[in-house]
């Protein structure tokens, strides 16, 4: 029996990595899907593939979560069938640069703060108010181990993920009198487009991040997200930290020599 039959799930940042893997797993579990990212062509193509493979309903569209007006307009005018969102996965996010604070690029900082913090807030504001009114819903924020420990040159990215942790705790407190549940999933190293984006397209430098170690895959993280949203109604998984076996902390990894 599919675990998400009759559930509607909105997943942001669905064009790649963890978001895409989560969409695929949720489709396999029978969810009705609302998927978005800035690269509209990618999410539309993914929608086609999932409709063919699983026969699920998928609504795909381009969305930049940094644009508050666009977020509000697109999420409050979804086609009728997709309006009652049961599951929100706040996954859209990125790191840009790995520089000492006094050498960092202001444009990198703006992009991380606007996406990882403000974008998550804009989406949550629209979706959670509907969940409260309907008296049901699950929110899963994608945090990071970077939201619990600061590593060299991680400064602003870490700050955005500390903010995701604080926002999650705030949501849990504010929703304590409602059936709406909130979780945060905090992964260690996951091999996605994350490092390519962090290093502004330098694939050689990005590849080195995962050298000599088996990182998590997007699918591994998707399993943890599914676990959070499939508990009995009286159970709220507050936080999941998920690591590659050979990574113990942000800067502690055991790598096999080449
Ligand atoms: P990817 O780069 O593979 O995916 C990031 C996704 O976010 C893409 O779909 C991208 O789509 C979307 N996105 C970025 N900016 C925006 C925006 N302004 N509006 C809408 N969508 C946006 O990386 P991951 O899958 O690894 O990252 C997903 C989440 O996981 C992030 O929040 C990241 O911080 C977190 N994370 C990642 C870890 C890792 O090691 N990879 C570890 C811990 C947490 P598009 O470019 O098409 O808009
Ligand atoms: C991504 C993992 O360690 O690069 O959030 O910050 S890390």
PDB file of C-alpha atoms and ligand atoms in Angstrom:
ATOM      1  CA  UNK A   1       0.000   0.000   0.000  1.00  0.00           C
ATOM      2  CA  UNK A   2       1.577   3.359  -1.013  1.00  0.00           C
ATOM      3  CA  UNK A   3       2.278   5.399   2.129  1.00  0.00           C
ATOM      4  CA  UNK A   4       1.311   8.820   0.717  1.00  0.00           C
ATOM      5  CA  UNK A   5      -1.878   8.007  -1.214  1.00  0.00           C
ATOM      6  CA  UNK A   6      -4.326  10.965  -1.109  1.00  0.00           C
ATOM      7  CA  UNK A   7      -1.619  13.268   0.291  1.00  0.00           C
ATOM      8  CA  UNK A   8      -0.578  16.451  -1.519  1.00  0.00           C
ATOM      9  CA  UNK A   9       3.107  17.350  -1.140  1.00  0.00           C
ATOM     10  CA  UNK A  10       4.885  20.585  -2.091  1.00  0.00           C
ATOM     11  CA  UNK A  11       8.633  20.212  -2.542  1.00  0.00           C
ATOM     12  CA  UNK A  12      10.784  23.270  -3.244  1.00  0.00           C
ATOM     13  CA  UNK A  13      14.120  22.955  -5.032  1.00  0.00           C
ATOM     14  CA  UNK A  14      12.840  19.929  -6.949  1.00  0.00           C
ATOM     15  CA  UNK A  15      15.123  20.322  -9.976  1.00  0.00           C
ATOM     16  CA  UNK A  16      18.152  18.597  -8.442  1.00  0.00           C
ATOM     17  CA  UNK A  17      19.708  16.633  -5.587  1.00  0.00           C
ATOM     18  CA  UNK A  18      17.753  16.005  -2.393  1.00  0.00           C
ATOM     19  CA  UNK A  19      14.610  17.742  -3.663  1.00  0.00           C
ATOM     20  CA  UNK A  20      14.479  15.692  -6.838  1.00  0.00           C
ATOM     21  CA  UNK A  21      15.112  12.443  -4.939  1.00  0.00           C
ATOM     22  CA  UNK A  22      12.334  13.316  -2.499  1.00  0.00           C
ATOM     23  CA  UNK A  23       9.919  13.986  -5.368  1.00  0.00           C
ATOM     24  CA  UNK A  24      10.773  10.592  -6.902  1.00  0.00           C
ATOM     25  CA  UNK A  25      10.260   8.754  -3.597  1.00  0.00           C
ATOM     26  CA  UNK A  26       7.012  10.568  -2.839  1.00  0.00           C
ATOM     27  CA  UNK A  27       5.741   9.760  -6.358  1.00  0.00           C
ATOM     28  CA  UNK A  28       6.531   6.079  -5.776  1.00  0.00           C
ATOM     29  CA  UNK A  29       4.528   6.354  -2.538  1.00  0.00           C
ATOM     30  CA  UNK A  30       1.509   7.696  -4.432  1.00  0.00           C
ATOM     31  CA  UNK A  31       1.552  11.397  -3.435  1.00  0.00           C
ATOM     32  CA  UNK A  32      -0.045  14.178  -5.493  1.00  0.00           C
ATOM     33  CA  UNK A  33       2.896  16.479  -6.150  1.00  0.00           C
ATOM     34  CA  UNK A  34       3.492  20.207  -6.411  1.00  0.00           C
ATOM     35  CA  UNK A  35       7.087  20.733  -7.526  1.00  0.00           C
ATOM     36  CA  UNK A  36       9.053  23.876  -8.254  1.00  0.00           C
ATOM     37  CA  UNK A  37      12.510  25.406  -8.734  1.00  0.00           C
ATOM     38  CA  UNK A  38      13.938  28.228 -10.822  1.00  0.00           C
ATOM     39  CA  UNK A  39      14.825  25.796 -13.656  1.00  0.00           C
ATOM     40  CA  UNK A  40      11.279  25.298 -14.865  1.00  0.00           C
ATOM     41  CA  UNK A  41      12.321  23.099 -17.807  1.00  0.00           C
ATOM     42  CA  UNK A  42      13.806  20.559 -15.409  1.00  0.00           C
ATOM     43  CA  UNK A  43      10.781  20.319 -13.108  1.00  0.00           C
ATOM     44  CA  UNK A  44       8.398  20.076 -16.059  1.00  0.00           C
ATOM     45  CA  UNK A  45      10.480  17.245 -17.555  1.00  0.00           C
ATOM     46  CA  UNK A  46      10.544  15.489 -14.162  1.00  0.00           C
ATOM     47  CA  UNK A  47       6.759  15.832 -13.932  1.00  0.00           C
ATOM     48  CA  UNK A  48       6.362  14.118 -17.321  1.00  0.00           C
ATOM     49  CA  UNK A  49       8.592  11.232 -16.231  1.00  0.00           C
ATOM     50  CA  UNK A  50       6.708  10.702 -12.958  1.00  0.00           C
ATOM     51  CA  UNK A  51       3.277  10.858 -14.559  1.00  0.00           C
ATOM     52  CA  UNK A  52       4.385   8.183 -17.072  1.00  0.00           C
ATOM     53  CA  UNK A  53       6.101   5.982 -14.482  1.00  0.00           C
ATOM     54  CA  UNK A  54       3.747   6.178 -11.488  1.00  0.00           C
ATOM     55  CA  UNK A  55       0.498   7.629 -12.869  1.00  0.00           C
ATOM     56  CA  UNK A  56       0.495  10.302 -10.138  1.00  0.00           C
ATOM     57  CA  UNK A  57      -0.772  13.899 -10.448  1.00  0.00           C
ATOM     58  CA  UNK A  58       2.059  16.434 -10.701  1.00  0.00           C
ATOM     59  CA  UNK A  59       1.884  20.228 -10.981  1.00  0.00           C
ATOM     60  CA  UNK A  60       5.270  21.691 -11.918  1.00  0.00           C
ATOM     61  CA  UNK A  61       6.224  25.353 -12.287  1.00  0.00           C
ATOM     62  CA  UNK A  62       9.137  27.775 -12.112  1.00  0.00           C
ATOM     63  CA  UNK A  63       9.549  29.545  -8.775  1.00  0.00           C
ATOM     64  CA  UNK A  64      12.287  31.658  -7.250  1.00  0.00           C
ATOM     65  CA  UNK A  65      11.663  31.437  -3.502  1.00  0.00           C
ATOM     66  CA  UNK A  66      13.536  34.744  -3.007  1.00  0.00           C
ATOM     67  CA  UNK A  67      10.698  36.607  -4.707  1.00  0.00           C
ATOM     68  CA  UNK A  68       8.037  37.081  -2.009  1.00  0.00           C
ATOM     69  CA  UNK A  69       5.337  38.345  -4.403  1.00  0.00           C
ATOM     70  CA  UNK A  70       5.908  35.437  -6.799  1.00  0.00           C
ATOM     71  CA  UNK A  71       5.799  32.945  -3.916  1.00  0.00           C
ATOM     72  CA  UNK A  72       2.549  34.347  -2.572  1.00  0.00           C
ATOM     73  CA  UNK A  73       0.911  34.670  -5.973  1.00  0.00           C
ATOM     74  CA  UNK A  74       1.869  31.202  -7.276  1.00  0.00           C
ATOM     75  CA  UNK A  75       1.210  29.278  -4.061  1.00  0.00           C
ATOM     76  CA  UNK A  76      -2.125  30.921  -3.358  1.00  0.00           C
ATOM     77  CA  UNK A  77      -3.441  30.291  -6.878  1.00  0.00           C
ATOM     78  CA  UNK A  78      -2.627  26.612  -7.314  1.00  0.00           C
ATOM     79  CA  UNK A  79      -5.115  24.572  -9.367  1.00  0.00           C
ATOM     80  CA  UNK A  80      -7.980  23.392  -7.102  1.00  0.00           C
ATOM     81  CA  UNK A  81      -6.765  19.773  -6.961  1.00  0.00           C
ATOM     82  CA  UNK A  82      -3.392  20.842  -5.489  1.00  0.00           C
ATOM     83  CA  UNK A  83      -4.521  23.544  -3.065  1.00  0.00           C
ATOM     84  CA  UNK A  84      -4.766  21.597   0.189  1.00  0.00           C
ATOM     85  CA  UNK A  85      -1.085  20.908   0.844  1.00  0.00           C
ATOM     86  CA  UNK A  86      -0.539  18.155   3.425  1.00  0.00           C
ATOM     87  CA  UNK A  87       3.259  18.026   3.276  1.00  0.00           C
ATOM     88  CA  UNK A  88       5.690  20.898   2.723  1.00  0.00           C
ATOM     89  CA  UNK A  89       9.371  20.077   2.187  1.00  0.00           C
ATOM     90  CA  UNK A  90      11.363  23.311   2.491  1.00  0.00           C
ATOM     91  CA  UNK A  91      14.390  22.079   0.575  1.00  0.00           C
ATOM     92  CA  UNK A  92      15.387  24.916  -1.820  1.00  0.00           C
ATOM     93  CA  UNK A  93      18.741  26.181  -0.660  1.00  0.00           C
ATOM     94  CA  UNK A  94      22.364  26.672  -1.534  1.00  0.00           C
ATOM     95  CA  UNK A  95      25.812  27.648  -0.424  1.00  0.00           C
ATOM     96  CA  UNK A  96      27.925  30.143  -2.351  1.00  0.00           C
ATOM     97  CA  UNK A  97      31.638  30.447  -1.743  1.00  0.00           C
ATOM     98  CA  UNK A  98      33.894  29.162   1.016  1.00  0.00           C
ATOM     99  CA  UNK A  99      35.815  32.278   2.030  1.00  0.00           C
ATOM    100  CA  UNK A 100      36.922  33.929   5.237  1.00  0.00           C
ATOM    101  CA  UNK A 101      34.283  36.405   6.319  1.00  0.00           C
ATOM    102  CA  UNK A 102      36.405  39.484   5.582  1.00  0.00           C
ATOM    103  CA  UNK A 103      37.114  38.168   2.072  1.00  0.00           C
ATOM    104  CA  UNK A 104      33.575  36.987   1.229  1.00  0.00           C
ATOM    105  CA  UNK A 105      31.477  38.263  -1.664  1.00  0.00           C
ATOM    106  CA  UNK A 106      28.460  40.305  -0.615  1.00  0.00           C
ATOM    107  CA  UNK A 107      26.480  38.878  -3.538  1.00  0.00           C
ATOM    108  CA  UNK A 108      27.120  35.335  -2.197  1.00  0.00           C
ATOM    109  CA  UNK A 109      25.870  36.351   1.258  1.00  0.00           C
ATOM    110  CA  UNK A 110      22.719  37.961  -0.137  1.00  0.00           C
ATOM    111  CA  UNK A 111      21.915  34.902  -2.234  1.00  0.00           C
ATOM    112  CA  UNK A 112      22.308  32.477   0.694  1.00  0.00           C
ATOM    113  CA  UNK A 113      20.365  34.575   3.189  1.00  0.00           C
ATOM    114  CA  UNK A 114      17.611  35.406   0.680  1.00  0.00           C
ATOM    115  CA  UNK A 115      17.173  31.764  -0.362  1.00  0.00           C
ATOM    116  CA  UNK A 116      17.880  29.679   2.743  1.00  0.00           C
ATOM    117  CA  UNK A 117      16.238  31.965   5.287  1.00  0.00           C
ATOM    118  CA  UNK A 118      13.870  34.459   3.672  1.00  0.00           C
ATOM    119  CA  UNK A 119      12.701  32.093   0.905  1.00  0.00           C
ATOM    120  CA  UNK A 120      11.919  29.364   3.433  1.00  0.00           C
ATOM    121  CA  UNK A 121       9.965  31.889   5.500  1.00  0.00           C
ATOM    122  CA  UNK A 122       7.967  33.207   2.513  1.00  0.00           C
ATOM    123  CA  UNK A 123       6.897  29.697   1.456  1.00  0.00           C
ATOM    124  CA  UNK A 124       6.120  28.633   5.024  1.00  0.00           C
ATOM    125  CA  UNK A 125       3.979  31.712   5.717  1.00  0.00           C
ATOM    126  CA  UNK A 126       1.629  30.896   2.833  1.00  0.00           C
ATOM    127  CA  UNK A 127       1.476  27.133   3.267  1.00  0.00           C
ATOM    128  CA  UNK A 128       1.317  26.793   7.060  1.00  0.00           C
ATOM    129  CA  UNK A 129      -1.627  29.179   7.402  1.00  0.00           C
ATOM    130  CA  UNK A 130      -3.628  26.785   5.169  1.00  0.00           C
ATOM    131  CA  UNK A 131      -2.463  23.778   7.195  1.00  0.00           C
ATOM    132  CA  UNK A 132      -3.590  25.403  10.444  1.00  0.00           C
ATOM    133  CA  UNK A 133      -7.006  26.186   8.942  1.00  0.00           C
ATOM    134  CA  UNK A 134      -7.379  22.599   7.680  1.00  0.00           C
ATOM    135  CA  UNK A 135      -6.057  21.208  10.993  1.00  0.00           C
ATOM    136  CA  UNK A 136      -3.515  18.942   9.333  1.00  0.00           C
ATOM    137  CA  UNK A 137      -0.045  19.094   7.832  1.00  0.00           C
ATOM    138  CA  UNK A 138       3.609  18.186   7.980  1.00  0.00           C
ATOM    139  CA  UNK A 139       6.494  20.581   7.414  1.00  0.00           C
ATOM    140  CA  UNK A 140      10.010  19.257   6.887  1.00  0.00           C
ATOM    141  CA  UNK A 141      12.779  21.838   6.772  1.00  0.00           C
ATOM    142  CA  UNK A 142      16.107  20.816   5.300  1.00  0.00           C
ATOM    143  CA  UNK A 143      18.770  22.097   7.671  1.00  0.00           C
ATOM    144  CA  UNK A 144      22.326  20.784   7.823  1.00  0.00           C
ATOM    145  CA  UNK A 145      25.056  19.796  10.220  1.00  0.00           C
ATOM    146  CA  UNK A 146      26.175  23.335   9.325  1.00  0.00           C
ATOM    147  CA  UNK A 147      23.230  24.462  11.456  1.00  0.00           C
ATOM    148  CA  UNK A 148      24.856  22.926  14.524  1.00  0.00           C
ATOM    149  CA  UNK A 149      28.576  23.531  14.066  1.00  0.00           C
ATOM    150  CA  UNK A 150      30.494  26.316  12.365  1.00  0.00           C
ATOM    151  CA  UNK A 151      33.460  25.233  10.239  1.00  0.00           C
ATOM    152  CA  UNK A 152      36.284  27.325   8.747  1.00  0.00           C
ATOM    153  CA  UNK A 153      34.978  29.699   6.045  1.00  0.00           C
ATOM    154  CA  UNK A 154      31.446  28.351   6.566  1.00  0.00           C
ATOM    155  CA  UNK A 155      30.430  31.626   8.295  1.00  0.00           C
ATOM    156  CA  UNK A 156      27.351  32.878   6.391  1.00  0.00           C
ATOM    157  CA  UNK A 157      26.162  29.484   5.072  1.00  0.00           C
ATOM    158  CA  UNK A 158      26.362  28.108   8.631  1.00  0.00           C
ATOM    159  CA  UNK A 159      24.479  31.153   9.905  1.00  0.00           C
ATOM    160  CA  UNK A 160      21.636  30.489   7.460  1.00  0.00           C
ATOM    161  CA  UNK A 161      21.387  26.872   8.623  1.00  0.00           C
ATOM    162  CA  UNK A 162      21.522  27.918  12.308  1.00  0.00           C
ATOM    163  CA  UNK A 163      18.597  30.149  11.330  1.00  0.00           C
ATOM    164  CA  UNK A 164      16.746  27.174   9.807  1.00  0.00           C
ATOM    165  CA  UNK A 165      17.204  25.351  13.122  1.00  0.00           C
ATOM    166  CA  UNK A 166      15.860  28.341  15.088  1.00  0.00           C
ATOM    167  CA  UNK A 167      12.940  28.807  12.687  1.00  0.00           C
ATOM    168  CA  UNK A 168      12.093  25.099  13.004  1.00  0.00           C
ATOM    169  CA  UNK A 169      12.038  25.362  16.801  1.00  0.00           C
ATOM    170  CA  UNK A 170       9.906  28.511  16.527  1.00  0.00           C
ATOM    171  CA  UNK A 171       7.430  26.703  14.263  1.00  0.00           C
ATOM    172  CA  UNK A 172       7.241  23.756  16.652  1.00  0.00           C
ATOM    173  CA  UNK A 173       6.442  26.106  19.535  1.00  0.00           C
ATOM    174  CA  UNK A 174       3.940  28.187  17.577  1.00  0.00           C
ATOM    175  CA  UNK A 175       2.114  25.077  16.320  1.00  0.00           C
ATOM    176  CA  UNK A 176       2.042  23.213  19.637  1.00  0.00           C
ATOM    177  CA  UNK A 177      -1.735  23.790  19.915  1.00  0.00           C
ATOM    178  CA  UNK A 178      -2.409  22.396  16.418  1.00  0.00           C
ATOM    179  CA  UNK A 179      -2.057  18.967  14.765  1.00  0.00           C
ATOM    180  CA  UNK A 180       0.508  20.425  12.317  1.00  0.00           C
ATOM    181  CA  UNK A 181       3.936  18.819  12.796  1.00  0.00           C
ATOM    182  CA  UNK A 182       7.357  20.286  12.021  1.00  0.00           C
ATOM    183  CA  UNK A 183      10.649  18.407  11.552  1.00  0.00           C
ATOM    184  CA  UNK A 184      14.135  19.374  10.507  1.00  0.00           C
ATOM    185  CA  UNK A 185      16.386  16.966   8.623  1.00  0.00           C
ATOM    186  CA  UNK A 186      20.084  17.800   9.022  1.00  0.00           C
ATOM    187  CA  UNK A 187      22.366  15.932   6.626  1.00  0.00           C
ATOM    188  CA  UNK A 188      26.137  15.773   6.495  1.00  0.00           C
ATOM    189  CA  UNK A 189      27.832  15.361   3.123  1.00  0.00           C
ATOM    190  CA  UNK A 190      25.387  14.581   0.279  1.00  0.00           C
ATOM    191  CA  UNK A 191      26.662  14.332  -3.286  1.00  0.00           C
ATOM    192  CA  UNK A 192      24.396  16.592  -5.341  1.00  0.00           C
ATOM    193  CA  UNK A 193      24.971  19.806  -7.301  1.00  0.00           C
ATOM    194  CA  UNK A 194      25.570  21.506  -3.923  1.00  0.00           C
ATOM    195  CA  UNK A 195      29.378  21.797  -4.164  1.00  0.00           C
ATOM    196  CA  UNK A 196      29.308  22.749  -7.869  1.00  0.00           C
ATOM    197  CA  UNK A 197      26.981  25.615  -6.906  1.00  0.00           C
ATOM    198  CA  UNK A 198      29.122  26.509  -3.859  1.00  0.00           C
ATOM    199  CA  UNK A 199      32.242  26.757  -6.046  1.00  0.00           C
ATOM    200  CA  UNK A 200      30.484  28.690  -8.816  1.00  0.00           C
ATOM    201  CA  UNK A 201      30.656  25.851 -11.365  1.00  0.00           C
ATOM    202  CA  UNK A 202      34.183  24.604 -10.586  1.00  0.00           C
ATOM    203  CA  UNK A 203      33.466  20.867 -10.971  1.00  0.00           C
ATOM    204  CA  UNK A 204      37.068  19.853 -10.232  1.00  0.00           C
ATOM    205  CA  UNK A 205      37.002  21.559  -6.826  1.00  0.00           C
ATOM    206  CA  UNK A 206      33.509  20.239  -6.156  1.00  0.00           C
ATOM    207  CA  UNK A 207      34.591  16.638  -6.928  1.00  0.00           C
ATOM    208  CA  UNK A 208      37.361  16.833  -4.320  1.00  0.00           C
ATOM    209  CA  UNK A 209      34.779  17.299  -1.551  1.00  0.00           C
ATOM    210  CA  UNK A 210      33.672  13.672  -2.004  1.00  0.00           C
ATOM    211  CA  UNK A 211      37.077  12.098  -2.706  1.00  0.00           C
ATOM    212  CA  UNK A 212      37.855   8.880  -0.804  1.00  0.00           C
ATOM    213  CA  UNK A 213      34.508   8.723   0.977  1.00  0.00           C
ATOM    214  CA  UNK A 214      31.057   7.392   0.177  1.00  0.00           C
ATOM    215  CA  UNK A 215      28.793  10.412   0.736  1.00  0.00           C
ATOM    216  CA  UNK A 216      25.053  10.263   1.273  1.00  0.00           C
ATOM    217  CA  UNK A 217      22.849  10.352  -1.815  1.00  0.00           C
ATOM    218  CA  UNK A 218      19.751  12.470  -2.228  1.00  0.00           C
ATOM    219  CA  UNK A 219      17.756   9.222  -1.966  1.00  0.00           C
ATOM    220  CA  UNK A 220      19.222   8.499   1.495  1.00  0.00           C
ATOM    221  CA  UNK A 221      17.982  11.865   2.734  1.00  0.00           C
ATOM    222  CA  UNK A 222      14.602  11.393   1.030  1.00  0.00           C
ATOM    223  CA  UNK A 223      14.079   8.206   3.088  1.00  0.00           C
ATOM    224  CA  UNK A 224      14.566  10.232   6.290  1.00  0.00           C
ATOM    225  CA  UNK A 225      12.070  12.854   5.086  1.00  0.00           C
ATOM    226  CA  UNK A 226       9.513  10.132   4.284  1.00  0.00           C
ATOM    227  CA  UNK A 227      10.004   8.655   7.759  1.00  0.00           C
ATOM    228  CA  UNK A 228       9.170  12.016   9.385  1.00  0.00           C
ATOM    229  CA  UNK A 229       5.891  12.418   7.492  1.00  0.00           C
ATOM    230  CA  UNK A 230       4.630   8.865   7.909  1.00  0.00           C
ATOM    231  CA  UNK A 231       4.552   8.634  11.731  1.00  0.00           C
ATOM    232  CA  UNK A 232       1.253   8.194  13.588  1.00  0.00           C
ATOM    233  CA  UNK A 233      -0.510  11.541  14.238  1.00  0.00           C
ATOM    234  CA  UNK A 234       0.631  11.784  17.895  1.00  0.00           C
ATOM    235  CA  UNK A 235       4.341  11.468  16.951  1.00  0.00           C
ATOM    236  CA  UNK A 236       6.414  14.469  15.798  1.00  0.00           C
ATOM    237  CA  UNK A 237      10.011  13.720  14.822  1.00  0.00           C
ATOM    238  CA  UNK A 238      11.679  16.994  15.818  1.00  0.00           C
ATOM    239  CA  UNK A 239      15.090  16.483  14.260  1.00  0.00           C
ATOM    240  CA  UNK A 240      16.955  13.899  12.200  1.00  0.00           C
ATOM    241  CA  UNK A 241      20.728  14.112  11.779  1.00  0.00           C
ATOM    242  CA  UNK A 242      21.970  11.862   8.988  1.00  0.00           C
ATOM    243  CA  UNK A 243      25.646  11.332   8.170  1.00  0.00           C
ATOM    244  CA  UNK A 244      27.821   9.240   5.875  1.00  0.00           C
ATOM    245  CA  UNK A 245      29.297   6.432   7.971  1.00  0.00           C
ATOM    246  CA  UNK A 246      32.824   7.782   7.475  1.00  0.00           C
ATOM    247  CA  UNK A 247      31.940  11.386   8.397  1.00  0.00           C
ATOM    248  CA  UNK A 248      31.664  12.182  12.115  1.00  0.00           C
ATOM    249  CA  UNK A 249      31.432  15.999  11.989  1.00  0.00           C
ATOM    250  CA  UNK A 250      31.708  18.768   9.389  1.00  0.00           C
ATOM    251  CA  UNK A 251      35.514  18.622   9.391  1.00  0.00           C
ATOM    252  CA  UNK A 252      36.022  15.014  10.523  1.00  0.00           C
ATOM    253  CA  UNK A 253      35.908  12.463   7.722  1.00  0.00           C
ATOM    254  CA  UNK A 254      37.873   9.274   7.175  1.00  0.00           C
ATOM    255  CA  UNK A 255      38.970   9.118   3.529  1.00  0.00           C
ATOM    256  CA  UNK A 256      40.417   6.087   1.754  1.00  0.00           C
ATOM    257  CA  UNK A 257      43.754   6.943   0.114  1.00  0.00           C
ATOM    258  CA  UNK A 258      43.684   6.820  -3.736  1.00  0.00           C
TER     259      UNK A 258
HETATM  260  P1  LIG B   1      21.350  21.001  -5.235  1.00  0.00           P
HETATM  261  O1  LIG B   1      22.160  22.166  -5.686  1.00  0.00           O
HETATM  262  O2  LIG B   1      21.496  19.719  -5.964  1.00  0.00           O
HETATM  263  O3  LIG B   1      19.807  21.404  -5.175  1.00  0.00           O
HETATM  264  C1  LIG B   1      19.384  22.654  -4.685  1.00  0.00           C
HETATM  265  C2  LIG B   1      17.966  22.905  -5.143  1.00  0.00           C
HETATM  266  O4  LIG B   1      17.538  24.177  -4.615  1.00  0.00           O
HETATM  267  C3  LIG B   1      17.860  22.961  -6.649  1.00  0.00           C
HETATM  268  O5  LIG B   1      16.692  22.300  -7.060  1.00  0.00           O
HETATM  269  C4  LIG B   1      17.739  24.464  -6.938  1.00  0.00           C
HETATM  270  O6  LIG B   1      16.931  24.651  -8.094  1.00  0.00           O
HETATM  271  C5  LIG B   1      16.973  24.932  -5.690  1.00  0.00           C
HETATM  272  N1  LIG B   1      17.111  26.371  -5.473  1.00  0.00           N
HETATM  273  C6  LIG B   1      18.246  27.073  -5.231  1.00  0.00           C
HETATM  274  N2  LIG B   1      17.963  28.386  -5.156  1.00  0.00           N
HETATM  275  C7  LIG B   1      16.616  28.514  -5.359  1.00  0.00           C
HETATM  276  C8  LIG B   1      15.723  29.601  -5.423  1.00  0.00           C
HETATM  277  N3  LIG B   1      16.142  30.876  -5.248  1.00  0.00           N
HETATM  278  N4  LIG B   1      14.405  29.362  -5.642  1.00  0.00           N
HETATM  279  C9  LIG B   1      13.968  28.101  -5.823  1.00  0.00           C
HETATM  280  N5  LIG B   1      14.762  27.025  -5.779  1.00  0.00           N
HETATM  281  C10 LIG B   1      16.074  27.222  -5.560  1.00  0.00           C
HETATM  282  O7  LIG B   1      21.734  20.814  -3.689  1.00  0.00           O
HETATM  283  P2  LIG B   1      21.150  19.855  -2.549  1.00  0.00           P
HETATM  284  O8  LIG B   1      20.113  18.947  -3.080  1.00  0.00           O
HETATM  285  O9  LIG B   1      22.309  19.279  -1.845  1.00  0.00           O
HETATM  286  O10 LIG B   1      20.497  20.945  -1.599  1.00  0.00           O
HETATM  287  C11 LIG B   1      19.177  20.867  -1.097  1.00  0.00           C
HETATM  288  C12 LIG B   1      19.148  21.368   0.332  1.00  0.00           C
HETATM  289  O11 LIG B   1      19.946  20.507   1.142  1.00  0.00           O
HETATM  290  C13 LIG B   1      19.721  22.770   0.543  1.00  0.00           C
HETATM  291  O12 LIG B   1      18.889  23.460   1.457  1.00  0.00           O
HETATM  292  C14 LIG B   1      21.095  22.510   1.150  1.00  0.00           C
HETATM  293  O13 LIG B   1      21.532  23.581   1.942  1.00  0.00           O
HETATM  294  C15 LIG B   1      20.793  21.282   1.978  1.00  0.00           C
HETATM  295  N6  LIG B   1      21.940  20.459   2.365  1.00  0.00           N
HETATM  296  C16 LIG B   1      22.777  19.922   1.445  1.00  0.00           C
HETATM  297  C17 LIG B   1      23.840  19.126   1.834  1.00  0.00           C
HETATM  298  C18 LIG B   1      24.835  18.571   0.875  1.00  0.00           C
HETATM  299  O14 LIG B   1      25.934  18.143   1.311  1.00  0.00           O
HETATM  300  N7  LIG B   1      24.530  18.490  -0.404  1.00  0.00           N
HETATM  301  C19 LIG B   1      24.040  18.803   3.256  1.00  0.00           C
HETATM  302  C20 LIG B   1      23.114  19.433   4.150  1.00  0.00           C
HETATM  303  C21 LIG B   1      22.084  20.203   3.703  1.00  0.00           C
HETATM  304  P3  LIG B   1      17.146  25.804  -9.192  1.00  0.00           P
HETATM  305  O15 LIG B   1      18.614  26.078  -9.294  1.00  0.00           O
HETATM  306  O16 LIG B   1      16.559  25.176 -10.434  1.00  0.00           O
HETATM  307  O17 LIG B   1      16.335  26.938  -8.694  1.00  0.00           O
HETATM  308  C1  LIG B   2      26.003  21.092   3.588  1.00  0.00           C
HETATM  309  C2  LIG B   2      26.990  20.287   4.352  1.00  0.00           C
HETATM  310  O1  LIG B   2      29.185  20.393   5.623  1.00  0.00           O
HETATM  311  O2  LIG B   2      29.098  21.497   3.452  1.00  0.00           O
HETATM  312  O3  LIG B   2      25.095  21.743   4.392  1.00  0.00           O
HETATM  313  O4  LIG B   2      27.986  22.445   5.333  1.00  0.00           O
HETATM  314  S1  LIG B   2      28.372  21.205   4.698  1.00  0.00           S
END
